[in-house]
Amino acid sequence: MDRFDLPEELAQVVEHSPSVIVPESKEVLFELIFGNSRTDKIDVSYEVDGELVREAGVVRCRNGAVVNFAEDYMRRRDPDSMRLADCLPTDKPRFEAVYGRPFAEVRKETMRWLSTQELVLVPFKAGGYDYGYEAALVCPRNAAFFAFALSQLQAFVNIREVKAFTPRAIIYVAPPFRHTCFDGRQVVVHSRGEDLHEIFSYNLYPGPSAKKGVYSVLLDIGEREGWVTAHASAARIITPYENEMVMMHEGASGGGKSELLQDVRREEDGRVLVGLNTVTGTRHYISMSDTCTIEPVTDDMALCHPGFQPANGKLALADGEDGWFVRVDGITEYGCDPTYERISIHTREPLIFFNLQGVPRATCLLWEHALDSDGTPCPNPRVIIPRRMIDRVVSGPVEVDVRSFGVRMPPATAEHPSYGIVGLMHILPPALAWLWRLVAPRGYNNPSVSGDASLASEGVGSYWPFATGERVKQANLLLEQILNCPATRYVLIPNQHIGIYRVGFSAEWIAREYLARRGGVNMRLDRLVPARCPILGYSLREMKVDGQYLSPKFLRPELQERLGLEGYDTGARILTDFFTRELAEYDVPELHPVGRQILDCFRRGGTLEDYCAILPLGLE
């Protein structure tokens, strides 16, 4: 404990707690979950107003610990869980404004409660070992599964291996307050200071705190220092001819970030299903004799730290996590994702699983999803995979050739028009790439978060739900990043549907293969055609992958007979009206001057040439 430099309030909690365990390894943390080697199943419960409330059950399996929450609501992140309890500038809801009382009272009660509990204190580095910041987690010992999950996600620190440790961020976990103060809702309260960012987690689902809460810390530091942690996966793509391209895929939760790192999904006969016609049932395939090798870099949080930016006009990034919170709803049977299946089944060390079926001492399987109370499979099954277990994973910064943005799209027909009018891949001018990041649609049938809105915005860079500061500052940082990186190109890729076709994530995999074989976005302008909806940038005139042409109906959905021009234009109006509403948030005096030009261009219905006149596309 002498190695810690803790704030006085936490030091008092530690002093009065019945016991405090500082684990020297993740193995110690895992054993703390069950208390002894003989126990295979525990309930995590707390006394609330004199009654014992069960929050979760944890089962010891051969390959790790399986956590299932008592309530369906706790199995996904609530996008409206963040509250701010400080006086620093913010556009997020302040605690006092929402609950009608200052947070100081709840904070005092929280610290008092923690001081009565047996605690686990976990030191870690937020943002990774190389560029991260010292941080700590404080949680009840009976919720050691939460501490273990954090140690798998973040860069765990053995306190005996450092001389001094001064946390820049602290996470406090106090589950009973969800019931006593917040009507059973997920609430995570942030209190920012000049040198310390405190996070009070009043629930045990790690999404809003152990993962996105740490993301909030990095965004807050970046907002002060002038850099961004992007909400993105990234991979080095190596073609069968050994050409290399680095692709970065951004987007709201469910937008295809994890899928960028997956191999192309094939049918039993080896073909690739491009899309299923939802009206006629017709299936469209292509054959790929050889596909690219994927070398993963990041899964969700990409540090774009100024310490490693090159001077060649490209954006550089590095992974901001030590483990990946992988959603496995797409793994429905053996063989869907051989990489993650192999890692999780034949793991070299215990893993932690969420919303999956667990039988004591048996192997937890990624395709056996837990059932919600209505008997349907939980849409958000997860496993945390330490990045060092992933084959060919890339350590250290990489330079990005292509930044793609993914959006979940609904089906669209002339009879039932929707915003699902995006073609398989669009080339975006930098100005439009910025607008898409400001709006960041969450899109259709999102499995990662609760809520029923079919088209909602996650805002700047798609990481706005996790940011604690001001929207316009993040918008300006994103624009400055684009301005400083003219050699990095931008594309837009849909998933789930293209017009009447159900495509899943095949558009992303096919676009990845196509771009890698071309060495990025380097085609001539005469190979492009302006999209009928201007905010979609350019469509490809044709796409040839592994010697086969894709049907133009996938590239330009207005060519689909069941959608047509009228259905397309209705969808374009839906999408444009949505952009109009969401972009109004950024019409403030503090907006970057170039951003002001781009917004003005959008408001007056600018053409692609107008957007390119503000920021060149970079193609001839």
Coordinates of C-alpha atoms in Angstrom, one line a residue:
M1 CA 0.0 0.0 0.0
D2 CA 3.0 2.3 0.5
R3 CA 3.5 2.3 -3.2
F4 CA 0.1 3.9 -3.8
D5 CA -0.4 7.7 -3.8
L6 CA -4.2 7.7 -3.2
P7 CA -6.5 10.6 -2.7
E8 CA -7.4 11.2 1.0
E9 CA -11.0 10.0 0.7
L10 CA -10.0 6.7 -0.8
A11 CA -7.2 6.3 1.7
Q12 CA -9.7 6.6 4.5
V13 CA -11.9 3.9 2.8
V14 CA -9.0 1.6 2.6
E15 CA -8.0 2.2 6.2
H16 CA -11.5 1.4 7.6
S17 CA -12.4 -1.5 5.3
P18 CA -12.4 -4.9 7.0
S19 CA -9.9 -6.1 4.3
V20 CA -8.3 -4.9 1.1
I21 CA -6.8 -7.3 -1.4
V22 CA -4.4 -5.9 -4.0
P23 CA -3.9 -8.9 -6.4
E24 CA -0.4 -9.5 -7.7
S25 CA -1.7 -11.4 -10.8
K26 CA -4.8 -12.1 -12.8
E27 CA -4.7 -15.7 -11.6
V28 CA -5.2 -14.4 -8.1
L29 CA -8.1 -12.3 -9.2
F30 CA -9.8 -15.2 -10.9
E31 CA -9.6 -17.4 -7.7
L32 CA -11.1 -14.5 -5.8
I33 CA -14.2 -14.8 -7.9
F34 CA -15.2 -18.1 -6.2
G35 CA -13.2 -17.8 -3.0
N36 CA -11.8 -21.3 -3.1
S37 CA -10.9 -24.0 -5.7
R38 CA -13.9 -26.2 -4.7
T39 CA -16.7 -23.7 -5.3
D40 CA -18.1 -23.8 -8.9
K41 CA -21.1 -21.5 -8.6
I42 CA -21.8 -18.3 -6.7
D43 CA -24.5 -15.7 -6.5
V44 CA -23.5 -12.0 -6.3
S45 CA -26.1 -10.4 -4.0
Y46 CA -26.4 -7.3 -1.8
E47 CA -28.6 -6.2 1.0
V48 CA -31.1 -3.5 -0.2
D49 CA -33.5 -2.1 2.4
G50 CA -33.2 -5.3 4.5
E51 CA -33.7 -7.7 1.6
L52 CA -31.1 -9.7 -0.3
V53 CA -31.1 -8.8 -4.0
R54 CA -29.4 -11.1 -6.5
E55 CA -27.5 -9.2 -9.2
A56 CA -25.8 -12.0 -11.0
G57 CA -24.7 -15.6 -11.0
V58 CA -21.2 -16.8 -11.8
V59 CA -20.3 -20.3 -12.9
R60 CA -16.8 -21.8 -13.0
C61 CA -16.3 -23.5 -16.3
R62 CA -13.2 -25.3 -17.7
N63 CA -12.3 -22.3 -19.8
G64 CA -13.2 -19.5 -17.4
A65 CA -16.0 -17.8 -15.5
V66 CA -19.5 -17.3 -17.0
V67 CA -21.5 -14.4 -15.7
N68 CA -25.3 -14.0 -16.2
F69 CA -27.3 -11.1 -14.7
A70 CA -30.6 -11.6 -13.1
E71 CA -32.3 -8.9 -15.2
D72 CA -32.5 -8.8 -19.0
Y73 CA -31.9 -5.0 -18.7
M74 CA -28.5 -5.5 -17.1
R75 CA -27.3 -7.6 -20.0
R76 CA -26.7 -4.6 -22.3
R77 CA -25.3 -1.2 -21.9
D78 CA -27.9 1.5 -21.3
P79 CA -26.9 4.4 -23.6
D80 CA -28.3 6.9 -21.1
S81 CA -26.3 5.9 -18.1
M82 CA -23.7 8.7 -17.8
R83 CA -24.1 11.6 -15.3
L84 CA -21.7 14.4 -14.6
A85 CA -21.0 15.5 -11.0
D86 CA -18.4 18.2 -11.5
C87 CA -18.4 21.9 -12.5
L88 CA -16.3 21.5 -15.6
P89 CA -17.8 22.3 -19.1
T90 CA -20.0 19.5 -20.4
D91 CA -23.0 18.9 -22.7
K92 CA -24.0 15.8 -20.8
P93 CA -26.7 15.6 -18.1
R94 CA -25.5 16.8 -14.7
F95 CA -26.4 14.7 -11.7
E96 CA -28.1 17.5 -9.8
A97 CA -30.2 18.5 -12.8
V98 CA -31.5 14.9 -13.3
Y99 CA -32.0 13.8 -9.6
G100 CA -32.7 17.1 -7.9
R101 CA -29.9 16.9 -5.3
P102 CA -26.2 17.3 -5.3
F103 CA -24.0 14.2 -5.9
A104 CA -22.0 15.0 -2.7
E105 CA -24.7 13.3 -0.6
V106 CA -24.6 10.1 -2.7
R107 CA -20.8 10.2 -2.9
K108 CA -20.5 10.3 0.9
E109 CA -22.9 7.4 1.2
T110 CA -21.0 5.5 -1.4
M111 CA -17.7 6.0 0.4
R112 CA -19.3 5.0 3.7
W113 CA -20.7 1.8 2.2
L114 CA -17.4 0.9 0.6
S115 CA -15.6 1.4 3.9
T116 CA -17.8 -1.4 5.4
Q117 CA -17.0 -3.9 2.6
E118 CA -14.2 -6.3 2.0
L119 CA -12.6 -4.7 -1.1
V120 CA -10.4 -5.5 -4.1
L121 CA -8.1 -2.8 -5.3
V122 CA -6.8 -3.3 -8.8
P123 CA -4.1 -1.0 -10.3
F124 CA -4.0 -0.8 -14.1
K125 CA -3.1 1.6 -17.0
A126 CA -5.9 3.2 -18.9
G127 CA -5.0 3.2 -22.6
G128 CA -2.4 0.4 -22.6
Y129 CA 1.1 -0.2 -21.2
D130 CA 3.0 2.1 -23.6
Y131 CA 0.9 5.2 -23.8
G132 CA -1.6 4.7 -20.9
Y133 CA -2.3 6.5 -17.7
E134 CA -2.2 5.0 -14.1
A135 CA -5.6 4.1 -12.8
A136 CA -7.3 2.0 -10.1
L137 CA -10.5 0.0 -9.5
V138 CA -12.1 -0.3 -6.1
C139 CA -14.9 -2.9 -5.9
P140 CA -16.5 -5.3 -3.3
R141 CA -14.7 -8.6 -3.0
N142 CA -17.9 -10.6 -3.8
A143 CA -17.9 -8.8 -7.2
A144 CA -14.4 -10.0 -8.0
F145 CA -15.6 -11.1 -11.4
F146 CA -16.0 -7.4 -12.3
A147 CA -12.4 -6.8 -11.2
F148 CA -11.2 -9.8 -13.2
A149 CA -13.1 -8.5 -16.3
L150 CA -11.4 -5.1 -15.9
S151 CA -8.0 -6.7 -15.6
Q152 CA -8.6 -8.5 -18.8
L153 CA -9.8 -5.4 -20.7
Q154 CA -7.1 -3.0 -19.4
A155 CA -3.4 -3.1 -18.8
F156 CA -3.1 -4.9 -15.4
V157 CA -0.3 -3.7 -13.2
N158 CA 1.4 -5.7 -10.5
I159 CA 2.0 -3.1 -7.8
R160 CA 5.1 -5.0 -6.6
E161 CA 6.8 -4.2 -9.9
V162 CA 6.5 -0.4 -9.7
K163 CA 8.0 2.0 -7.2
A164 CA 5.2 4.5 -7.0
F165 CA 1.6 4.6 -8.4
T166 CA -0.5 7.7 -8.6
P167 CA -3.9 7.1 -10.2
R168 CA -5.1 9.6 -12.9
A169 CA -8.5 7.8 -12.7
I170 CA -10.3 5.7 -10.2
I171 CA -13.4 3.5 -10.7
Y172 CA -15.6 2.9 -7.6
V173 CA -18.1 0.0 -7.8
A174 CA -21.2 0.1 -5.5
P175 CA -24.0 -2.0 -6.9
P176 CA -26.7 -1.6 -4.2
F177 CA -27.1 2.1 -5.0
R178 CA -28.7 1.1 -8.3
H179 CA -31.8 0.1 -6.3
T180 CA -31.6 2.6 -3.4
C181 CA -31.0 5.7 -5.4
F182 CA -31.6 5.1 -9.1
D183 CA -34.8 3.0 -9.5
G184 CA -32.9 0.0 -10.8
R185 CA -31.3 1.9 -13.7
Q186 CA -27.7 1.6 -14.9
V187 CA -26.0 4.8 -13.7
V188 CA -22.3 5.8 -14.0
V189 CA -21.3 9.1 -12.4
H190 CA -18.2 10.9 -13.6
S191 CA -16.4 13.5 -11.4
R192 CA -13.6 15.2 -13.3
G193 CA -10.8 17.1 -11.6
E194 CA -7.6 18.7 -12.9
D195 CA -5.5 15.6 -12.0
L196 CA -8.1 12.9 -11.2
H197 CA -11.1 11.5 -13.0
E198 CA -13.4 9.5 -10.7
I199 CA -16.0 7.1 -12.0
F200 CA -18.8 5.8 -9.7
S201 CA -20.3 2.6 -11.2
Y202 CA -23.6 1.8 -9.7
N203 CA -24.1 -1.5 -11.7
L204 CA -22.1 -4.6 -12.4
Y205 CA -22.4 -4.8 -16.2
P206 CA -18.8 -3.8 -17.2
G207 CA -19.8 -2.0 -20.5
P208 CA -20.6 1.5 -19.1
S209 CA -17.7 1.6 -16.6
A210 CA -14.8 -1.0 -16.9
K211 CA -14.8 -0.5 -20.7
K212 CA -16.6 2.7 -21.8
G213 CA -15.8 4.4 -18.5
V214 CA -12.1 4.0 -19.1
Y215 CA -12.8 5.2 -22.7
S216 CA -14.3 8.4 -21.1
V217 CA -11.1 9.0 -19.2
L218 CA -9.0 8.8 -22.4
L219 CA -11.5 11.1 -24.2
D220 CA -11.4 13.7 -21.4
I221 CA -7.6 13.7 -21.4
G222 CA -7.5 14.0 -25.2
E223 CA -10.0 16.9 -25.1
R224 CA -7.7 18.7 -22.8
E225 CA -4.5 17.9 -24.8
G226 CA -5.9 18.1 -28.3
W227 CA -6.1 14.5 -29.6
V228 CA -8.7 11.7 -30.0
T229 CA -9.2 8.1 -29.0
A230 CA -11.3 6.9 -32.0
H231 CA -14.1 4.4 -31.7
A232 CA -12.6 2.0 -34.2
S233 CA -11.2 -1.3 -35.1
A234 CA -8.1 -1.5 -37.3
A235 CA -6.2 -4.2 -39.2
R236 CA -3.3 -4.6 -41.5
I237 CA -4.6 -6.4 -44.6
I238 CA -2.2 -8.5 -46.6
T239 CA -3.3 -9.6 -50.0
P240 CA -2.5 -13.0 -51.6
Y241 CA 0.2 -11.1 -53.5
E242 CA 1.7 -9.8 -50.2
N243 CA 0.6 -6.2 -50.8
E244 CA -0.3 -4.4 -47.5
M245 CA -3.0 -1.9 -46.5
V246 CA -4.1 -0.7 -43.1
M247 CA -7.8 -0.2 -42.7
M248 CA -9.6 1.5 -39.8
H249 CA -13.3 0.9 -39.4
E250 CA -15.4 3.3 -37.3
G251 CA -19.0 3.4 -36.4
A252 CA -21.6 3.2 -33.6
S253 CA -22.0 0.1 -31.5
G254 CA -23.0 -2.8 -33.9
G255 CA -21.5 -1.0 -36.9
G256 CA -19.1 -3.8 -37.8
K257 CA -15.9 -3.0 -35.9
S258 CA -15.3 -6.5 -34.7
E259 CA -16.3 -7.9 -38.1
L260 CA -13.4 -6.1 -39.8
L261 CA -11.1 -8.5 -38.0
Q262 CA -12.9 -11.6 -39.1
D263 CA -12.2 -13.7 -42.1
V264 CA -14.7 -13.7 -45.0
R265 CA -17.7 -15.9 -44.1
R266 CA -18.2 -18.7 -46.5
E267 CA -21.0 -21.1 -47.3
E268 CA -20.5 -24.8 -47.0
D269 CA -19.5 -25.0 -50.7
G270 CA -16.9 -22.3 -50.2
R271 CA -18.8 -19.5 -52.0
V272 CA -19.4 -16.1 -50.4
L273 CA -23.0 -15.0 -50.0
V274 CA -23.2 -11.4 -51.1
G275 CA -26.9 -10.9 -50.4
L276 CA -30.3 -12.5 -50.0
N277 CA -33.3 -10.9 -51.8
T278 CA -35.8 -10.5 -49.0
V279 CA -38.7 -10.4 -51.4
T280 CA -37.9 -13.4 -53.7
G281 CA -35.5 -15.4 -51.6
T282 CA -32.9 -15.4 -54.4
R283 CA -29.3 -15.7 -53.2
H284 CA -26.4 -13.9 -54.9
Y285 CA -22.9 -15.4 -54.5
I286 CA -19.4 -14.8 -55.6
S287 CA -16.4 -17.2 -55.4
M288 CA -13.1 -16.2 -53.8
S289 CA -10.3 -18.6 -54.3
D290 CA -8.0 -16.7 -52.1
T291 CA -8.7 -14.0 -49.4
C292 CA -6.5 -11.6 -47.5
T293 CA -4.7 -12.3 -44.3
I294 CA -5.9 -10.1 -41.4
E295 CA -3.5 -8.9 -38.9
P296 CA -5.6 -7.2 -36.1
V297 CA -4.5 -4.0 -34.5
T298 CA -7.4 -2.6 -32.5
D299 CA -11.0 -3.9 -31.8
D300 CA -12.8 -0.8 -30.4
M301 CA -10.6 1.9 -29.0
A302 CA -7.9 3.4 -31.2
L303 CA -5.4 5.8 -29.6
C304 CA -4.5 8.6 -32.0
H305 CA -1.9 10.0 -29.6
P306 CA 0.3 12.9 -30.8
G307 CA 3.4 11.1 -29.5
F308 CA 3.5 8.7 -32.6
Q309 CA 1.9 10.7 -35.4
P310 CA 4.0 10.6 -38.6
A311 CA 4.7 13.6 -40.9
N312 CA 3.6 11.9 -44.1
G313 CA -0.1 13.0 -44.0
K314 CA -1.5 9.7 -42.7
L315 CA -3.2 9.0 -39.4
A316 CA -1.4 6.7 -37.0
L317 CA -3.1 4.7 -34.2
A318 CA -2.4 2.1 -31.5
D319 CA -4.6 -0.1 -29.5
G320 CA -6.0 1.6 -26.3
E321 CA -6.9 -1.8 -24.7
D322 CA -5.2 -4.9 -23.5
G323 CA -8.3 -7.1 -24.1
W324 CA -11.3 -7.0 -26.4
F325 CA -14.9 -7.2 -25.3
V326 CA -16.0 -9.3 -28.2
R327 CA -19.8 -9.7 -29.0
V328 CA -20.5 -13.2 -30.3
D329 CA -24.2 -13.0 -31.3
G330 CA -23.1 -13.9 -34.8
I331 CA -21.6 -17.2 -33.6
T332 CA -24.7 -19.4 -33.7
E333 CA -23.1 -22.8 -34.3
Y334 CA -19.7 -24.5 -34.4
G335 CA -17.5 -23.1 -37.2
C336 CA -19.0 -19.6 -37.5
D337 CA -15.8 -18.0 -36.2
P338 CA -13.0 -20.5 -35.9
T339 CA -10.5 -18.0 -34.5
Y340 CA -12.5 -16.9 -31.5
E341 CA -13.9 -20.4 -31.0
R342 CA -10.4 -21.9 -30.8
I343 CA -9.1 -19.2 -28.5
S344 CA -12.0 -19.6 -26.1
I345 CA -12.3 -23.4 -26.1
H346 CA -8.5 -24.1 -25.9
T347 CA -7.6 -21.1 -23.8
R348 CA -4.2 -21.0 -22.1
E349 CA -5.7 -19.1 -19.2
P350 CA -9.2 -18.5 -17.7
L351 CA -11.4 -16.1 -19.7
I352 CA -14.6 -14.4 -18.6
F353 CA -17.9 -14.8 -20.5
F354 CA -21.1 -12.8 -20.3
N355 CA -24.7 -13.8 -21.3
L356 CA -23.7 -17.3 -22.3
Q357 CA -24.7 -20.6 -20.9
G358 CA -22.4 -22.0 -18.2
V359 CA -22.4 -25.5 -16.7
P360 CA -20.0 -26.1 -13.8
R361 CA -16.7 -27.6 -14.9
A362 CA -18.0 -27.9 -18.5
T363 CA -16.6 -25.9 -21.4
C364 CA -18.5 -22.6 -22.2
L365 CA -19.2 -22.5 -25.9
L366 CA -19.6 -19.2 -27.8
W367 CA -22.7 -20.4 -29.7
E368 CA -24.7 -21.3 -26.6
H369 CA -26.2 -17.9 -25.8
A370 CA -28.1 -17.4 -22.5
L371 CA -31.8 -17.0 -22.8
D372 CA -33.6 -13.8 -21.8
S373 CA -36.7 -14.0 -19.7
D374 CA -38.9 -14.3 -22.8
G375 CA -37.1 -17.5 -23.9
T376 CA -35.2 -15.8 -26.8
P377 CA -31.4 -15.8 -27.0
C378 CA -29.7 -12.8 -25.4
P379 CA -28.7 -10.5 -28.3
N380 CA -25.5 -9.4 -26.5
P381 CA -23.4 -12.5 -25.6
R382 CA -19.7 -11.5 -24.9
V383 CA -16.3 -12.8 -24.2
I384 CA -13.2 -10.8 -23.2
I385 CA -10.2 -12.0 -25.3
P386 CA -6.7 -10.7 -24.2
R387 CA -5.1 -9.3 -27.3
R388 CA -2.0 -11.3 -26.8
M389 CA -4.0 -14.5 -27.5
I390 CA -5.0 -13.3 -30.9
D391 CA -3.1 -14.7 -33.9
R392 CA -1.0 -12.2 -35.8
V393 CA -2.0 -9.3 -33.6
V394 CA 0.0 -6.1 -34.3
S395 CA 1.6 -4.3 -31.4
G396 CA 2.6 -0.6 -31.6
P397 CA 1.3 2.2 -33.9
V398 CA 0.3 1.7 -37.5
E399 CA -0.4 4.2 -40.3
V400 CA -3.9 4.2 -41.8
D401 CA -4.5 4.0 -45.5
V402 CA -8.3 3.8 -45.4
R403 CA -10.9 4.9 -42.8
S404 CA -14.2 3.3 -43.3
F405 CA -17.4 4.1 -41.5
G406 CA -20.1 1.4 -40.9
V407 CA -23.8 1.8 -40.5
R408 CA -26.6 -0.7 -39.8
M409 CA -29.2 -0.4 -42.5
P410 CA -32.8 -1.6 -42.6
P411 CA -34.4 -3.3 -45.6
A412 CA -35.8 -0.8 -48.1
T413 CA -38.4 -1.3 -50.8
A414 CA -40.7 1.0 -52.8
E415 CA -43.7 -0.2 -50.7
H416 CA -41.8 0.2 -47.4
P417 CA -39.1 2.8 -48.0
S418 CA -36.4 3.4 -45.4
Y419 CA -32.9 4.9 -45.1
G420 CA -31.4 1.6 -46.2
I421 CA -30.3 3.0 -49.5
V422 CA -26.5 2.9 -49.0
G423 CA -24.6 0.9 -51.7
L424 CA -22.0 -1.7 -50.9
M425 CA -19.3 0.9 -50.7
H426 CA -19.2 4.7 -51.2
I427 CA -16.1 6.9 -51.5
L428 CA -16.5 9.9 -49.3
P429 CA -14.8 13.3 -49.7
P430 CA -13.2 14.3 -46.4
A431 CA -15.9 16.9 -45.7
L432 CA -18.6 14.3 -45.9
A433 CA -16.5 11.8 -43.9
W434 CA -16.5 14.4 -41.1
L435 CA -20.3 14.9 -41.3
W436 CA -20.9 11.2 -41.0
R437 CA -18.7 11.1 -37.9
L438 CA -20.7 14.0 -36.4
V439 CA -24.0 12.2 -36.9
A440 CA -22.8 8.6 -36.4
P441 CA -26.1 6.8 -36.9
R442 CA -26.6 3.9 -34.6
G443 CA -28.9 2.3 -37.1
Y444 CA -31.1 -0.7 -37.5
N445 CA -31.6 -3.5 -34.9
N446 CA -28.6 -2.7 -32.8
P447 CA -27.7 -5.7 -30.5
S448 CA -25.3 -3.9 -28.2
V449 CA -27.4 -1.3 -26.5
S450 CA -30.9 -1.1 -25.1
G451 CA -33.5 1.2 -26.7
D452 CA -36.0 0.9 -29.6
A453 CA -35.1 3.9 -31.8
S454 CA -34.7 2.7 -35.4
L455 CA -32.5 5.6 -36.4
A456 CA -30.6 7.4 -33.5
S457 CA -27.4 9.3 -33.4
E458 CA -24.4 8.3 -31.3
G459 CA -22.8 11.6 -32.3
V460 CA -19.3 12.8 -32.8
G461 CA -17.1 10.0 -34.1
S462 CA -19.6 7.5 -32.7
Y463 CA -17.9 7.9 -29.3
W464 CA -20.0 10.7 -28.0
P465 CA -22.0 8.5 -25.6
F466 CA -18.7 8.0 -23.7
A467 CA -17.4 11.6 -23.8
T468 CA -17.8 13.8 -20.8
G469 CA -17.0 17.2 -22.3
E470 CA -18.4 19.4 -25.0
R471 CA -19.7 18.2 -28.3
V472 CA -18.2 21.0 -30.4
K473 CA -14.7 20.5 -29.0
Q474 CA -14.8 16.9 -30.1
A475 CA -16.2 17.9 -33.5
N476 CA -13.3 20.3 -33.9
L477 CA -10.7 17.7 -32.9
L478 CA -12.1 15.2 -35.4
L479 CA -12.0 17.9 -38.2
E480 CA -8.4 18.9 -37.3
Q481 CA -7.5 15.2 -37.4
I482 CA -8.9 15.0 -40.9
L483 CA -7.2 18.2 -42.0
N484 CA -3.8 17.0 -40.7
C485 CA -4.1 13.6 -42.5
P486 CA -4.8 14.3 -46.2
A487 CA -3.2 11.0 -47.3
T488 CA -5.8 8.9 -45.5
R489 CA -8.9 8.2 -47.6
Y490 CA -12.5 7.6 -46.5
V491 CA -15.3 5.2 -47.4
L492 CA -18.8 4.4 -46.2
I493 CA -19.9 0.8 -45.8
P494 CA -23.4 -0.5 -44.8
N495 CA -24.2 -3.7 -43.0
Q496 CA -27.4 -5.8 -42.5
H497 CA -29.2 -4.6 -45.7
I498 CA -28.6 -2.9 -49.1
G499 CA -32.0 -2.0 -50.3
I500 CA -34.0 -5.2 -50.6
Y501 CA -31.0 -7.4 -50.0
R502 CA -30.0 -8.8 -46.6
V503 CA -26.2 -8.8 -46.6
G504 CA -25.2 -9.1 -42.9
F505 CA -21.5 -8.0 -42.9
S506 CA -20.6 -9.3 -46.4
A507 CA -20.4 -5.7 -47.8
E508 CA -17.6 -5.0 -45.3
W509 CA -15.7 -8.1 -46.1
I510 CA -16.0 -7.7 -49.8
A511 CA -15.1 -4.0 -49.7
R512 CA -12.0 -4.9 -47.5
E513 CA -10.9 -7.5 -50.1
Y514 CA -11.5 -5.0 -53.0
L515 CA -9.6 -2.1 -51.4
A516 CA -6.7 -4.3 -50.3
R517 CA -6.2 -5.6 -53.8
R518 CA -6.2 -2.0 -55.1
G519 CA -3.9 -0.8 -52.4
G520 CA -6.5 1.5 -50.9
V521 CA -8.7 4.2 -52.4
N522 CA -6.6 5.0 -55.5
M523 CA -9.0 4.7 -58.4
R524 CA -9.5 7.4 -61.0
L525 CA -12.5 9.7 -60.7
D526 CA -13.9 8.3 -64.0
R527 CA -14.5 5.0 -62.2
L528 CA -16.8 6.8 -59.8
V529 CA -20.3 8.2 -60.2
P530 CA -21.9 10.7 -57.8
A531 CA -24.4 9.0 -55.6
R532 CA -28.0 10.0 -56.2
C533 CA -28.1 11.1 -52.5
P534 CA -25.2 13.7 -52.2
I535 CA -24.4 12.9 -48.6
L536 CA -23.4 9.4 -49.7
G537 CA -20.5 10.7 -51.8
Y538 CA -19.5 8.6 -54.8
S539 CA -20.7 5.2 -55.9
L540 CA -18.5 2.8 -57.9
R541 CA -19.4 2.3 -61.5
E542 CA -18.4 -1.3 -61.2
M543 CA -16.6 -3.6 -58.7
K544 CA -14.5 -6.5 -59.7
V545 CA -13.3 -8.9 -57.0
D546 CA -11.2 -11.9 -57.6
G547 CA -12.1 -11.8 -61.3
Q548 CA -15.9 -11.4 -60.8
Y549 CA -18.1 -8.4 -61.2
L550 CA -20.7 -7.6 -58.6
S551 CA -24.2 -6.7 -59.8
P552 CA -24.6 -2.9 -60.0
K553 CA -27.7 -3.3 -57.9
F554 CA -25.5 -3.8 -54.9
L555 CA -23.4 -0.7 -55.7
R556 CA -26.4 1.6 -56.6
P557 CA -29.6 0.4 -54.9
E558 CA -31.8 2.7 -57.0
L559 CA -31.3 0.2 -59.8
Q560 CA -33.1 -2.5 -57.8
E561 CA -36.6 -3.0 -59.4
R562 CA -38.3 -3.5 -56.0
L563 CA -36.8 -0.2 -54.7
G564 CA -36.5 2.0 -57.7
L565 CA -35.9 5.7 -58.0
E566 CA -39.0 6.7 -56.0
G567 CA -38.3 4.4 -53.1
Y568 CA -34.6 5.5 -53.1
D569 CA -35.5 9.2 -53.1
T570 CA -37.9 8.7 -50.2
G571 CA -35.1 7.0 -48.2
A572 CA -32.7 9.8 -49.2
R573 CA -35.1 12.3 -47.7
I574 CA -35.4 10.3 -44.5
L575 CA -31.6 10.2 -44.2
T576 CA -31.1 13.9 -45.2
D577 CA -33.8 15.0 -42.7
F578 CA -32.1 13.0 -40.0
F579 CA -28.7 14.7 -40.8
T580 CA -30.4 18.1 -40.7
R581 CA -31.8 17.5 -37.2
E582 CA -28.6 16.0 -35.8
L583 CA -26.2 18.6 -37.4
A584 CA -28.1 21.5 -35.8
E585 CA -26.4 20.6 -32.6
Y586 CA -23.1 21.7 -34.0
D587 CA -24.3 25.1 -35.3
V588 CA -22.5 27.1 -32.5
P589 CA -20.0 29.9 -32.7
E590 CA -17.2 27.7 -31.3
L591 CA -17.2 25.5 -34.4
H592 CA -14.0 25.3 -36.5
P593 CA -14.1 27.8 -39.5
V594 CA -13.7 24.9 -42.0
G595 CA -16.5 23.1 -40.2
R596 CA -18.7 26.1 -40.6
Q597 CA -18.1 26.0 -44.3
I598 CA -19.0 22.3 -44.5
L599 CA -22.2 22.8 -42.5
D600 CA -23.2 25.7 -44.7
C601 CA -22.6 23.6 -47.7
F602 CA -24.9 20.9 -46.3
R603 CA -27.7 23.3 -45.4
R604 CA -27.8 24.8 -48.9
G605 CA -27.9 21.3 -50.5
G606 CA -24.4 21.4 -51.8
T607 CA -23.1 19.0 -54.5
L608 CA -20.2 16.7 -54.3
E609 CA -18.1 19.2 -56.2
D610 CA -19.0 21.8 -53.5
Y611 CA -17.8 19.5 -50.7
C612 CA -14.6 18.7 -52.7
A613 CA -13.9 22.4 -53.1
I614 CA -13.7 22.7 -49.3
L615 CA -11.6 19.6 -48.8
P616 CA -10.2 17.9 -51.9
L617 CA -11.0 14.2 -52.5
G618 CA -7.4 13.6 -53.6
L619 CA -8.3 11.5 -56.7
E620 CA -7.6 12.5 -60.3

